[in-house]
PDB file of C-alpha atoms and ligand atoms in Angstrom:
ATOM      1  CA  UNK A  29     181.494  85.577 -28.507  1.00 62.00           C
ATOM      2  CA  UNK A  30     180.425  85.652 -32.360  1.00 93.00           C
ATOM      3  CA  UNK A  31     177.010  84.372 -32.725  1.00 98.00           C
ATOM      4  CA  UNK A  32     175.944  81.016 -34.850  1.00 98.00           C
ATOM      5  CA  UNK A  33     173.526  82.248 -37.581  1.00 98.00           C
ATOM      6  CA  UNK A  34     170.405  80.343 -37.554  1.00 98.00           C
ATOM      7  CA  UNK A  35     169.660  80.056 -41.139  1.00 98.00           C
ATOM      8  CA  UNK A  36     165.911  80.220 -41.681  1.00 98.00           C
ATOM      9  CA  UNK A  37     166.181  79.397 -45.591  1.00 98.00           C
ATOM     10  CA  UNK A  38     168.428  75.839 -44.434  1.00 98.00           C
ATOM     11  CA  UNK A  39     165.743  75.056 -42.022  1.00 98.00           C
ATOM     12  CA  UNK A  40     162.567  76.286 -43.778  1.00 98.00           C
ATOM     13  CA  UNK A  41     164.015  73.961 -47.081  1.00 98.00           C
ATOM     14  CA  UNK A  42     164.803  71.400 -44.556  1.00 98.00           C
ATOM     15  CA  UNK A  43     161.020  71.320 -43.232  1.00 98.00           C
ATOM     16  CA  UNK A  44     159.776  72.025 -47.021  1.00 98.00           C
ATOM     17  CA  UNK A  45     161.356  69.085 -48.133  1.00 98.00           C
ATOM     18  CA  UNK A  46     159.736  66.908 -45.300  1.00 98.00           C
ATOM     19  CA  UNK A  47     156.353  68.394 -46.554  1.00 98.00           C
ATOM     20  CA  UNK A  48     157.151  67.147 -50.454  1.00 98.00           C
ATOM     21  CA  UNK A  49     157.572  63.923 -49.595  1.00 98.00           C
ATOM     22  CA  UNK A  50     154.129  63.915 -47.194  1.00 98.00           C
ATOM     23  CA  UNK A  51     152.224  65.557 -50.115  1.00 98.00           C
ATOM     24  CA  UNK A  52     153.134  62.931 -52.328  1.00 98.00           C
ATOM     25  CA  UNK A  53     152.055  60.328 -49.703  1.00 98.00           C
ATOM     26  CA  UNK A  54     148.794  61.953 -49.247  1.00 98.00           C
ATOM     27  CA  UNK A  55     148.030  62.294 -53.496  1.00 98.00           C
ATOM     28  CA  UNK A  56     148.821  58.388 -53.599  1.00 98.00           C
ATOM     29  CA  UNK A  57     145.579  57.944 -51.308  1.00 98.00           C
ATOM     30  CA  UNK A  58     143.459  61.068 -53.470  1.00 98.00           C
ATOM     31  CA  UNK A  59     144.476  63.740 -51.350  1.00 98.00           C
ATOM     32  CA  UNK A  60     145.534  66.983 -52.353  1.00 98.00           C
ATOM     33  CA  UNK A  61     146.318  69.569 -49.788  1.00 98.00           C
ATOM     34  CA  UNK A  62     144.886  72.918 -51.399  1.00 98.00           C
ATOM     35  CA  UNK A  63     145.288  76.226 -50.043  1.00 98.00           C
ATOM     36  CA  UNK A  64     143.010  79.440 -51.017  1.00 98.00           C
ATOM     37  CA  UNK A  65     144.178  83.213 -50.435  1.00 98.00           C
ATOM     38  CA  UNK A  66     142.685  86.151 -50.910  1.00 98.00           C
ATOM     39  CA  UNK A  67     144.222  89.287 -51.543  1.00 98.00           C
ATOM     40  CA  UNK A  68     142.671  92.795 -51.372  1.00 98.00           C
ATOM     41  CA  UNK A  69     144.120  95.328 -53.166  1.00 98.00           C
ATOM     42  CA  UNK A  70     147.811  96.135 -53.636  1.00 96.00           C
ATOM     43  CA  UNK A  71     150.404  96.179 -50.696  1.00 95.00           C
ATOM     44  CA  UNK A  72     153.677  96.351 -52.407  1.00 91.00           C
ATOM     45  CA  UNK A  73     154.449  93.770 -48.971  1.00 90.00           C
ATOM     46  CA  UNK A  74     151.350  91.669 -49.226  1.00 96.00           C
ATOM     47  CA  UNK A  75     151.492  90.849 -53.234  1.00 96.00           C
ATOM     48  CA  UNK A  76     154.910  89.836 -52.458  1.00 93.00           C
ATOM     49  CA  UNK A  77     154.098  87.535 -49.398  1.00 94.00           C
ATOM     50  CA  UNK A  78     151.161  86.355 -51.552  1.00 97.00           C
ATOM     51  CA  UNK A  79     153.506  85.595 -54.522  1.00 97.00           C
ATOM     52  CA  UNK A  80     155.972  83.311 -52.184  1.00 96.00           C
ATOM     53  CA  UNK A  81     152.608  81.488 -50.459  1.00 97.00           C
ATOM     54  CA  UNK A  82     151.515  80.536 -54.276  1.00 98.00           C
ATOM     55  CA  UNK A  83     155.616  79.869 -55.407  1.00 97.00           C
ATOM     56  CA  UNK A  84     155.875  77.804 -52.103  1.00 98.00           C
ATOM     57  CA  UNK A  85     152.585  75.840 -53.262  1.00 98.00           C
ATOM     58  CA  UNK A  86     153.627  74.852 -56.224  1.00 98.00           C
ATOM     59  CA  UNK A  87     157.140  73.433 -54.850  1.00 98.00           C
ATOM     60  CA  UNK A  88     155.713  71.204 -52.680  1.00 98.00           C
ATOM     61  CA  UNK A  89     153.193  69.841 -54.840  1.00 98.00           C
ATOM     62  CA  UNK A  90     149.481  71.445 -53.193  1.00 98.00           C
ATOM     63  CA  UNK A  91     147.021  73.112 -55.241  1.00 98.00           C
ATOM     64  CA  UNK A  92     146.701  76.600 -54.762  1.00 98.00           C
ATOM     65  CA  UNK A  93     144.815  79.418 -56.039  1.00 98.00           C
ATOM     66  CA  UNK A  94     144.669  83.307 -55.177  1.00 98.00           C
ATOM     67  CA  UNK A  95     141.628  85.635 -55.489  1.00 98.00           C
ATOM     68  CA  UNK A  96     142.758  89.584 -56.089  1.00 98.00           C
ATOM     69  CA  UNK A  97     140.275  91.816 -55.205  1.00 98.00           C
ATOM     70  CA  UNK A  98     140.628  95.206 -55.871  1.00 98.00           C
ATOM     71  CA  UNK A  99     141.119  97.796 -52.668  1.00 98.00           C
ATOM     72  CA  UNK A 100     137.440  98.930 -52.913  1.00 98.00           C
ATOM     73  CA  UNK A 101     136.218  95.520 -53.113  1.00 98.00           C
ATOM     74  CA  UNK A 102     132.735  95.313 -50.651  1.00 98.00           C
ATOM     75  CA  UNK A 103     133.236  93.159 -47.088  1.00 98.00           C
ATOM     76  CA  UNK A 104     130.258  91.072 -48.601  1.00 98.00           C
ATOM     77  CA  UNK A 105     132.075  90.223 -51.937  1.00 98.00           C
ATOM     78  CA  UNK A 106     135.111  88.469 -49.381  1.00 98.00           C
ATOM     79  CA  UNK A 107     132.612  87.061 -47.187  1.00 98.00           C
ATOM     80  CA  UNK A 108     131.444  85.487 -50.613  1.00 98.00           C
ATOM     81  CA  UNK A 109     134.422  84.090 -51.656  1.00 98.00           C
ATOM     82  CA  UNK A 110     135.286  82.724 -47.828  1.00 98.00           C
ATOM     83  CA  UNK A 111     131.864  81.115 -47.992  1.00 98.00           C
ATOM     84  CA  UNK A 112     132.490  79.468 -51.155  1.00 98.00           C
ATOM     85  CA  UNK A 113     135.788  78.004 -50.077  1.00 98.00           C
ATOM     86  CA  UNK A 114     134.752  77.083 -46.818  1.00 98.00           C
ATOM     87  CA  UNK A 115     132.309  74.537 -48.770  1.00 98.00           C
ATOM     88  CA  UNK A 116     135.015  73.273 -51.382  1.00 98.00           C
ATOM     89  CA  UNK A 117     136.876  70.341 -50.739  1.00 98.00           C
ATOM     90  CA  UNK A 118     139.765  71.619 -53.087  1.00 98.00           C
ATOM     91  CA  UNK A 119     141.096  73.614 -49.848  1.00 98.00           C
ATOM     92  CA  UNK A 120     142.000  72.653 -47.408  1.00 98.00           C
ATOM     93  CA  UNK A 121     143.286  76.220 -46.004  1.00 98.00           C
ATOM     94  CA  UNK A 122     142.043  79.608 -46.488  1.00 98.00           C
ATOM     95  CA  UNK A 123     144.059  82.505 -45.874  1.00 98.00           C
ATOM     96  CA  UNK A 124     143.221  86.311 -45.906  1.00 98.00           C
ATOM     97  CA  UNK A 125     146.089  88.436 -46.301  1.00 98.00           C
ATOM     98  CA  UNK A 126     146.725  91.075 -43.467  1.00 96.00           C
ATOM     99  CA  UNK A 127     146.030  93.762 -43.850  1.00 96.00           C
ATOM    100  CA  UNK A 128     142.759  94.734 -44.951  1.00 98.00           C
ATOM    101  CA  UNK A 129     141.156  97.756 -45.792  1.00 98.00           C
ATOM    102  CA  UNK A 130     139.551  99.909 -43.071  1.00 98.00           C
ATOM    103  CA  UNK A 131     136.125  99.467 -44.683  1.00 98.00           C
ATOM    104  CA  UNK A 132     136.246  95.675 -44.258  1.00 98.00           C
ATOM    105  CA  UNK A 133     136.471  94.161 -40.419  1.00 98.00           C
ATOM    106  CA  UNK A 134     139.255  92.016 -39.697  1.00 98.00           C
ATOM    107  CA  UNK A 135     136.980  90.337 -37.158  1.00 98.00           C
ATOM    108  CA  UNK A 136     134.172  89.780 -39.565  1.00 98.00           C
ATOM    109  CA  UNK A 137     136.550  88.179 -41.742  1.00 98.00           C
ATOM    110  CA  UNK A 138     138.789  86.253 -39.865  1.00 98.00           C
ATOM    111  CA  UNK A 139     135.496  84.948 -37.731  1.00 98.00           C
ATOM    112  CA  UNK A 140     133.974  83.974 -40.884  1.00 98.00           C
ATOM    113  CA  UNK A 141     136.914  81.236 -42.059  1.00 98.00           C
ATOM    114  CA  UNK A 142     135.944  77.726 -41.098  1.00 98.00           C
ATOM    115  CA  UNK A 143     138.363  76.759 -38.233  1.00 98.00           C
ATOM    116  CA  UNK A 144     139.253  73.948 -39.497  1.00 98.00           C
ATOM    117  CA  UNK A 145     140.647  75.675 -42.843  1.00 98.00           C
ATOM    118  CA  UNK A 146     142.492  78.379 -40.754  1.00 98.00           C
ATOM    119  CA  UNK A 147     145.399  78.196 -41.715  1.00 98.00           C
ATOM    120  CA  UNK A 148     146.565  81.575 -40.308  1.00 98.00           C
ATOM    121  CA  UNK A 149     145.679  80.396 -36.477  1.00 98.00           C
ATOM    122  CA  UNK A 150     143.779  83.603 -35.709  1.00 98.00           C
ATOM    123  CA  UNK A 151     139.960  82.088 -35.724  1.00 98.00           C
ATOM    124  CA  UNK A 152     138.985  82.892 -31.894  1.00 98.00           C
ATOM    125  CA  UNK A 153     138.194  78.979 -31.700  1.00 98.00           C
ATOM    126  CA  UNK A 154     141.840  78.023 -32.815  1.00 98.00           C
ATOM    127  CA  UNK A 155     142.962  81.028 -30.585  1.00 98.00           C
ATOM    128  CA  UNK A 156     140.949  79.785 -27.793  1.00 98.00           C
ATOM    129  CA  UNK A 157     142.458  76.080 -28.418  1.00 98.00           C
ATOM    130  CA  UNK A 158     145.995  77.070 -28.082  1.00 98.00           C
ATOM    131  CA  UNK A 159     145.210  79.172 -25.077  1.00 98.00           C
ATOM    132  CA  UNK A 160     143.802  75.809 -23.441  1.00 98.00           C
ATOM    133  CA  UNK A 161     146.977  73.285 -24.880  1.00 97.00           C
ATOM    134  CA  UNK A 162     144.440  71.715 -27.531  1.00 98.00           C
ATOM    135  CA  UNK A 163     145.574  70.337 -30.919  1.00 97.00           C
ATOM    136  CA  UNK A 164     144.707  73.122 -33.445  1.00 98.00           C
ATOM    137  CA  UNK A 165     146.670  75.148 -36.254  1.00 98.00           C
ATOM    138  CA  UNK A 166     149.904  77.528 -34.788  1.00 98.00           C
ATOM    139  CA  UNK A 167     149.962  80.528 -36.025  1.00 98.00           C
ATOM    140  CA  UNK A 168     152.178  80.607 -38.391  1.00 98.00           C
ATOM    141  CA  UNK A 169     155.030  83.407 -37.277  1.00 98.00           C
ATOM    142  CA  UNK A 170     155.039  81.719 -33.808  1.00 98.00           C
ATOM    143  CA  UNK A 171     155.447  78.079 -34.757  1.00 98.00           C
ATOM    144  CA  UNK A 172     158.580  79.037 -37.190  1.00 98.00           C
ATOM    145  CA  UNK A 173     160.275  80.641 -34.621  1.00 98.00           C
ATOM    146  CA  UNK A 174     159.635  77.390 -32.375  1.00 98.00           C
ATOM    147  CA  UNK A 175     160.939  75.458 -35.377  1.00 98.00           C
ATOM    148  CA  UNK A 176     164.097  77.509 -35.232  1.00 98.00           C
ATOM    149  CA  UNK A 177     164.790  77.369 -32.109  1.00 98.00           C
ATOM    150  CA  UNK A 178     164.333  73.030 -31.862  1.00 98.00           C
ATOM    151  CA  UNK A 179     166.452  72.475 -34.877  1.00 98.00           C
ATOM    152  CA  UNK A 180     168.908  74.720 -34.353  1.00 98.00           C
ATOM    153  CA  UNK A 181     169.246  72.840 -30.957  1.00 98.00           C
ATOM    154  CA  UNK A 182     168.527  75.383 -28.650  1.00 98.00           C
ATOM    155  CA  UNK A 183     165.013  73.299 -26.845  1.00 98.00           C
ATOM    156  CA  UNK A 184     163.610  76.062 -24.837  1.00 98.00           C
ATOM    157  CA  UNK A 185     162.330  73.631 -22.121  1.00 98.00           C
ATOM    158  CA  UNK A 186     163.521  75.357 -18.817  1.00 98.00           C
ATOM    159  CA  UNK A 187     164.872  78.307 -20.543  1.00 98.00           C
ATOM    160  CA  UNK A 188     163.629  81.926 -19.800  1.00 98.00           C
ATOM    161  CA  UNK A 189     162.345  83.331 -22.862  1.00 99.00           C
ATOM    162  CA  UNK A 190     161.558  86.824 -23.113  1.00 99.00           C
ATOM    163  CA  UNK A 191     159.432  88.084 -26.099  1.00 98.00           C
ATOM    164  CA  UNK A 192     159.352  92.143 -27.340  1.00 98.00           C
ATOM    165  CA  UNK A 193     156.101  92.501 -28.315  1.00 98.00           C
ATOM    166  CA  UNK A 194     152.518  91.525 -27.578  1.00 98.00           C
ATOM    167  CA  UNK A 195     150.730  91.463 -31.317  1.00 97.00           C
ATOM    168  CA  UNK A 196     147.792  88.335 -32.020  1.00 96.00           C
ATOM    169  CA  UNK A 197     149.764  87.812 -35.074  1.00 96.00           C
ATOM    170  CA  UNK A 198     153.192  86.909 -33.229  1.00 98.00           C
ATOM    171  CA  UNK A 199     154.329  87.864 -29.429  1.00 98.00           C
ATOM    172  CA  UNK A 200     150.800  86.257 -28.079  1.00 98.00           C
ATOM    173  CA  UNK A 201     150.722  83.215 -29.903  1.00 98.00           C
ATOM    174  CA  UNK A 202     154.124  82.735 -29.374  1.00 98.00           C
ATOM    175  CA  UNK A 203     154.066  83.162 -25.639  1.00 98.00           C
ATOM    176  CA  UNK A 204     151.106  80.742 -25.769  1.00 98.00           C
ATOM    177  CA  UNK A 205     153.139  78.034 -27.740  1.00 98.00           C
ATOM    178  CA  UNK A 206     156.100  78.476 -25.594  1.00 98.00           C
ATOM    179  CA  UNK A 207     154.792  77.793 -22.538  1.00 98.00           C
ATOM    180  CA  UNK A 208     152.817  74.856 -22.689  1.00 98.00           C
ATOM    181  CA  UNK A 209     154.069  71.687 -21.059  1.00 98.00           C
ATOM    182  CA  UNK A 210     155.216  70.623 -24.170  1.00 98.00           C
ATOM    183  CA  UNK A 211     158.301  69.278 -26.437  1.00 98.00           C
ATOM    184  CA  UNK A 212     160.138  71.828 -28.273  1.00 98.00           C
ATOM    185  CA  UNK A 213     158.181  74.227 -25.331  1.00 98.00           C
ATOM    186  CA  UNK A 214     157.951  74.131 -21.232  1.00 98.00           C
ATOM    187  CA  UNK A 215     159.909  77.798 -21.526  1.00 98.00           C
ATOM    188  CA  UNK A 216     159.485  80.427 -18.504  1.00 98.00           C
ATOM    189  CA  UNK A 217     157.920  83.232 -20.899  1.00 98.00           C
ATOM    190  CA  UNK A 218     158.066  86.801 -20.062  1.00 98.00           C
ATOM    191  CA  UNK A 219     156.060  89.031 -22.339  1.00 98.00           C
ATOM    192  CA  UNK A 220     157.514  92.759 -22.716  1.00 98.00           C
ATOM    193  CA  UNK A 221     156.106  95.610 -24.343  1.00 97.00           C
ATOM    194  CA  UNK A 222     155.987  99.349 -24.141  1.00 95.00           C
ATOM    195  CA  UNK A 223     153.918  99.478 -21.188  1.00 96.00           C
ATOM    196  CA  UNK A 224     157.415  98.372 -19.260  1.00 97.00           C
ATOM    197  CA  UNK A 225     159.185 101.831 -17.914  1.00 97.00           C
ATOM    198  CA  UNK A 226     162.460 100.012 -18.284  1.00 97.00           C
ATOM    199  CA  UNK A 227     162.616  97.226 -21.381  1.00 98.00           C
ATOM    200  CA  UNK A 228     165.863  96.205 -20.842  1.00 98.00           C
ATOM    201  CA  UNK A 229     165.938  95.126 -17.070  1.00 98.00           C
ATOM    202  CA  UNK A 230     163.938  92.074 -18.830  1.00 98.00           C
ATOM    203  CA  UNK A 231     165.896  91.608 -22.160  1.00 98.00           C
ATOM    204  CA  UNK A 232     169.188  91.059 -19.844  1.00 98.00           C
ATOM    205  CA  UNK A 233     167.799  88.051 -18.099  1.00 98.00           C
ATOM    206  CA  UNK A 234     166.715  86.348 -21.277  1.00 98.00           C
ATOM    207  CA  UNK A 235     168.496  82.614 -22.447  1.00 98.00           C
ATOM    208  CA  UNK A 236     166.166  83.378 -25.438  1.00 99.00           C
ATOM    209  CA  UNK A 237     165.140  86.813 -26.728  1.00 99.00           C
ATOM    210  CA  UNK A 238     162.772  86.904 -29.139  1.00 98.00           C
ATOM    211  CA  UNK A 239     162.612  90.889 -30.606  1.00 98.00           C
ATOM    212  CA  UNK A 240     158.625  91.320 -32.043  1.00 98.00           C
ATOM    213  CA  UNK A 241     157.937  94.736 -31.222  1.00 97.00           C
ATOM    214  CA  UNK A 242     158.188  96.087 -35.085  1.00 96.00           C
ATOM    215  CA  UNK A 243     161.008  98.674 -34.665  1.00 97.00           C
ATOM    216  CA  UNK A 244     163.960  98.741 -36.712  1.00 97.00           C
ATOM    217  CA  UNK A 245     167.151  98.214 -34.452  1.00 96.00           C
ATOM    218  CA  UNK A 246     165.148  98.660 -31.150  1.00 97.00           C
ATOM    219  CA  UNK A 247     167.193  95.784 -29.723  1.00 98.00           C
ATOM    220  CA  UNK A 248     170.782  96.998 -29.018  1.00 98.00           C
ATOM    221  CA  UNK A 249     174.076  95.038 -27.438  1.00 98.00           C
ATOM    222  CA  UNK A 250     173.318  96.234 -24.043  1.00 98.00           C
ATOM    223  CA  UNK A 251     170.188  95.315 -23.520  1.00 98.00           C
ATOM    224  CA  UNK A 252     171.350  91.405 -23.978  1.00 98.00           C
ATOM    225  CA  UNK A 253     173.202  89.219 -21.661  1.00 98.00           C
ATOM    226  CA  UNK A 254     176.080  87.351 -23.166  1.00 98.00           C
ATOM    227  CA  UNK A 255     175.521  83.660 -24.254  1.00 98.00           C
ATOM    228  CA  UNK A 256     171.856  84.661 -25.328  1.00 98.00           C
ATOM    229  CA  UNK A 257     170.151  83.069 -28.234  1.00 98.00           C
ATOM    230  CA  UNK A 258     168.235  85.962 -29.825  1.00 98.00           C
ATOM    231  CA  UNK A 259     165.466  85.531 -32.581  1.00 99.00           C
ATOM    232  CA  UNK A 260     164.581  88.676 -34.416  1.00 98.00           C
ATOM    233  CA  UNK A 261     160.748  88.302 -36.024  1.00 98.00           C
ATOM    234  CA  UNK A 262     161.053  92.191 -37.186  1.00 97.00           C
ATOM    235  CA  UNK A 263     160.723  93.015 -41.061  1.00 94.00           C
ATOM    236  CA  UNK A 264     161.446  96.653 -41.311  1.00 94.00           C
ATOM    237  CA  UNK A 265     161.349  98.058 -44.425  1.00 91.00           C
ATOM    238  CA  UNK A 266     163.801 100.944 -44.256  1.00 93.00           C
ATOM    239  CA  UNK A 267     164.273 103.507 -47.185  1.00 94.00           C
ATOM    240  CA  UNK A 268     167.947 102.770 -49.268  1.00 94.00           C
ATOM    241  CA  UNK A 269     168.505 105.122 -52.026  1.00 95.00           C
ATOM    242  CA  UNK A 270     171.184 102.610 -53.062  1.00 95.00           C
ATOM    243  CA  UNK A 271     168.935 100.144 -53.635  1.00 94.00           C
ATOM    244  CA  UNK A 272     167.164  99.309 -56.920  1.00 93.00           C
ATOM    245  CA  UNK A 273     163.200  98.987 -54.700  1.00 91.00           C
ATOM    246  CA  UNK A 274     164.491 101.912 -52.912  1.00 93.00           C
ATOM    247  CA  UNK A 275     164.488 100.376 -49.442  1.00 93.00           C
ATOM    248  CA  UNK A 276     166.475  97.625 -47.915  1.00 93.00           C
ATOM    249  CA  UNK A 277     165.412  94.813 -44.836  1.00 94.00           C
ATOM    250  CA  UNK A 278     166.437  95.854 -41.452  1.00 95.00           C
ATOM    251  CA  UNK A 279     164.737  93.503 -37.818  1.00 98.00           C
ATOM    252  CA  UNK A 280     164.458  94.446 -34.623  1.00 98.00           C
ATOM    253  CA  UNK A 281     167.708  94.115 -33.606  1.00 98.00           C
ATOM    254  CA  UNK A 282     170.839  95.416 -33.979  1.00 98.00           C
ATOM    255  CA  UNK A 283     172.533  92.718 -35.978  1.00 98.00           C
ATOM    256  CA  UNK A 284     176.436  93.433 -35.787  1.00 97.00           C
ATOM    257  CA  UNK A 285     176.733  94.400 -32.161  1.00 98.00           C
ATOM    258  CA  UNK A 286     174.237  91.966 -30.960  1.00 98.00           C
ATOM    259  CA  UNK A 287     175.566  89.150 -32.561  1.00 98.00           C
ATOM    260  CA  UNK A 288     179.415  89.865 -30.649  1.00 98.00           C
ATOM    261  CA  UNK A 289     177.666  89.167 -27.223  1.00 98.00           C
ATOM    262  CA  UNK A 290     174.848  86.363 -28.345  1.00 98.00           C
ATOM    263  CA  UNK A 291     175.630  82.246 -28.840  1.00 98.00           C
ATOM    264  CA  UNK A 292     172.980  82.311 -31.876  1.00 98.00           C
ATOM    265  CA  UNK A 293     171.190  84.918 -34.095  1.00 98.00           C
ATOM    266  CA  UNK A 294     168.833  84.801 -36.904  1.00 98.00           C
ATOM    267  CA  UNK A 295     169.468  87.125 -39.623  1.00 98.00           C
ATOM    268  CA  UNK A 296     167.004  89.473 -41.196  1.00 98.00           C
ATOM    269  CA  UNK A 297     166.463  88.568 -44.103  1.00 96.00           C
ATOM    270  CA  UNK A 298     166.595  84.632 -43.898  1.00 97.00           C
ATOM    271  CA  UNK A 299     166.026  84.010 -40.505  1.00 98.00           C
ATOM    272  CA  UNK A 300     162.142  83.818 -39.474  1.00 98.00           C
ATOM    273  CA  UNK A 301     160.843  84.972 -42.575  1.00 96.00           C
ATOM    274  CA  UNK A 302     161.178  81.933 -44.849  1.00 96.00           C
ATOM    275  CA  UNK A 303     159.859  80.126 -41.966  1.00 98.00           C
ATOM    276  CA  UNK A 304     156.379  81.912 -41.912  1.00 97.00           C
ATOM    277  CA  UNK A 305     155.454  80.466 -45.610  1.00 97.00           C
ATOM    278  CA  UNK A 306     156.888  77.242 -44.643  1.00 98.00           C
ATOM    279  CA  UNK A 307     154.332  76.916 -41.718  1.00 98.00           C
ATOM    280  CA  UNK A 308     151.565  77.495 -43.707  1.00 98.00           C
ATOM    281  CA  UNK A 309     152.537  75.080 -45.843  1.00 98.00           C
ATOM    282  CA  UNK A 310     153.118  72.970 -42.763  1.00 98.00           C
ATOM    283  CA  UNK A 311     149.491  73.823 -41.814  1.00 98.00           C
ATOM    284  CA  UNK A 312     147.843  73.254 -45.241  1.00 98.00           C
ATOM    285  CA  UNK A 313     148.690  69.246 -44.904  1.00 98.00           C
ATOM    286  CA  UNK A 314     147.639  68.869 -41.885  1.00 98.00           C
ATOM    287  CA  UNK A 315     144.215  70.583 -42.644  1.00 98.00           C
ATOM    288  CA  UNK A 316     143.984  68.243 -45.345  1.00 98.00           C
ATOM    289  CA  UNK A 317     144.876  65.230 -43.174  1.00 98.00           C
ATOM    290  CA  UNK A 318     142.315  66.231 -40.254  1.00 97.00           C
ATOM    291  CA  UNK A 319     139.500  67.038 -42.874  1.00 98.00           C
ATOM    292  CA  UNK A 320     139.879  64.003 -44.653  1.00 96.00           C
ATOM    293  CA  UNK A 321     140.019  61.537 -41.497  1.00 91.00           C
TER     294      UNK A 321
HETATM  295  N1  LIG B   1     150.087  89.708 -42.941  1.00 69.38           N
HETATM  296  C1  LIG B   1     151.293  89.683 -42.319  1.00 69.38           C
HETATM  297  N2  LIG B   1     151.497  88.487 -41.723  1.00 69.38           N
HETATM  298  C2  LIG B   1     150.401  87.748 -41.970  1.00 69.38           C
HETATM  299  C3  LIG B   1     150.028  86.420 -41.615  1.00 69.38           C
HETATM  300  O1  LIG B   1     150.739  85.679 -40.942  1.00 69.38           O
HETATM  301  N3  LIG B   1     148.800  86.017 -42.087  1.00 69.38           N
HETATM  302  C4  LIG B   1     147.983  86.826 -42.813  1.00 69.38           C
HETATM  303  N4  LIG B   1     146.807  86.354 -43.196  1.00 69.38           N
HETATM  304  N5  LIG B   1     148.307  88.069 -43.142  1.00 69.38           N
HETATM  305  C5  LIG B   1     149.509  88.508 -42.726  1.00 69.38           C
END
């Protein structure tokens, strides 16, 4: 069987497009979805996810603005500027970006965002929330991947899902979202990680595989049962002499091989990654809606 590529760029403009049109809705009434990041110091990886959150902004219409701090930049200078935009109505959402320096807690930080403008999904209220099946912010990794999966037709409702990983940024959340008695959700989740002496005894029983672990390739074409729908969250940044940044994309899995036994794949890149940006987005306007009820 050759594999259907999910296309994250089609459905991420798709869902983007849905968002436009809601912005402009929201400005007729005064409201203006605004989102505020802060970036400290200079991950080749984070200015670039930083850039696309602030490109991605603009496209759909929000405000936006992005605080650089430099890499020595005191935990009570951030706390500052999350304190300041916690009390301005211009945002709506606040995001950090991940990671931080080891001088500044993550905890302290992440803690410190409102919960209403976190936008990320990693406040321990909103964390709490989804635990429980209350309305709150997704994460944003997560609730792509659930976006993929629902409009690419593939409802996981009954399905046994098996996720590679068990990070608070993605294979948590996700198993969280997935198995609530919910649309686009009601999966039987199975969580997998290194602890498990034998990975792929699980992988093989999965209708949906989701690979999260952060290795390059980790997922090969016999760990997968054919007729799988496989998801690959991994952004591996692999060293290509070839290439003019010197390294080249490579996810979790083992694209070619994998994709000969599986009924869908995303690709890496344009699979889950344009959908990560697009659910902030996502979770900008509906900060700004809930704040402004
Ligand atoms: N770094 C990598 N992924 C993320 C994310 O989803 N949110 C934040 N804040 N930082 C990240």
């Amino acid at each position: 069987m050759a594999a259907k590529i999910i296309s994250g760029r089609d459905v991420a403009k798709e869902i983007r497009a849905e968002l436009k049109e809601k912005v402009a809705e929201l400005k007729k009434k005064d409201i203006v979805p605004g989102l505020g990041v802060v970036l400290v110091g200079e991950d080749p990886a984070s200015i670039s996810y930083v850039t696309s959150k602030a490109k991605g902004c603009q496209e759909i219409g929000m405000y936006e603005e992005t605080i650089r701090l430099p890499a020595d930049a005191p935990e009570e200078e951030v706390l500052k500027i999350i304190d300041g935009m916690n009390n301005d109505p211009k945002f709506s959402g606040i995001l950090v970006q991940l990671p931080l320096p080891d001088h500044i807690s993550v905890d302290k930080i992440i803690g410190y965002i409102s919960p209403e403008k976190d936008v990320d999904g990693f406040h321990p209220v909103n964390v709490g929330k989804l635990l429980r099946g209350e309305p709150c912010p997704l994460p944003c990794t997560p609730h792509g991947v659930q976006q993929l999966l629902s409009r690419s037709g593939n409802d996981p409702s009954g399905k046994h899902v098996v996720v590679c990983g068990r990070s608070n940024i993605v294979g948590k959340p996700l198993a969280a979202i997935l198995m609530q008695k919910k649309e686009g959700a009601n999966a039987v989740v199975t969580v997998v990680h290194t602890g498990a002496k034998d990975i792929s005894y699980f992988t093989k029983q999965a209708d949906i595989l989701i690979a999260a672990m952060g290795r390059p390739q980790a997922i090969t074409a016999d760990m997968v049962k054919e007729g799988t729908v496989v998801i690959d969250v991994g952004v591996n940044r692999i060293p290509d002499e070839s290439k003019k940044s010197g390294f080249r994309l490579a996810g979790d899995v083992d694209f070619e091989p994998v994709a000969e036994k599986a009924s869908f794949i995303t690709p890496v890149p344009g699979g889950v990654g344009p959908m990560t940006v697009t659910m902030l987005l996502y979770n900008t306007v509906e900060a700004a809606i809930t704040l402004n009820q």
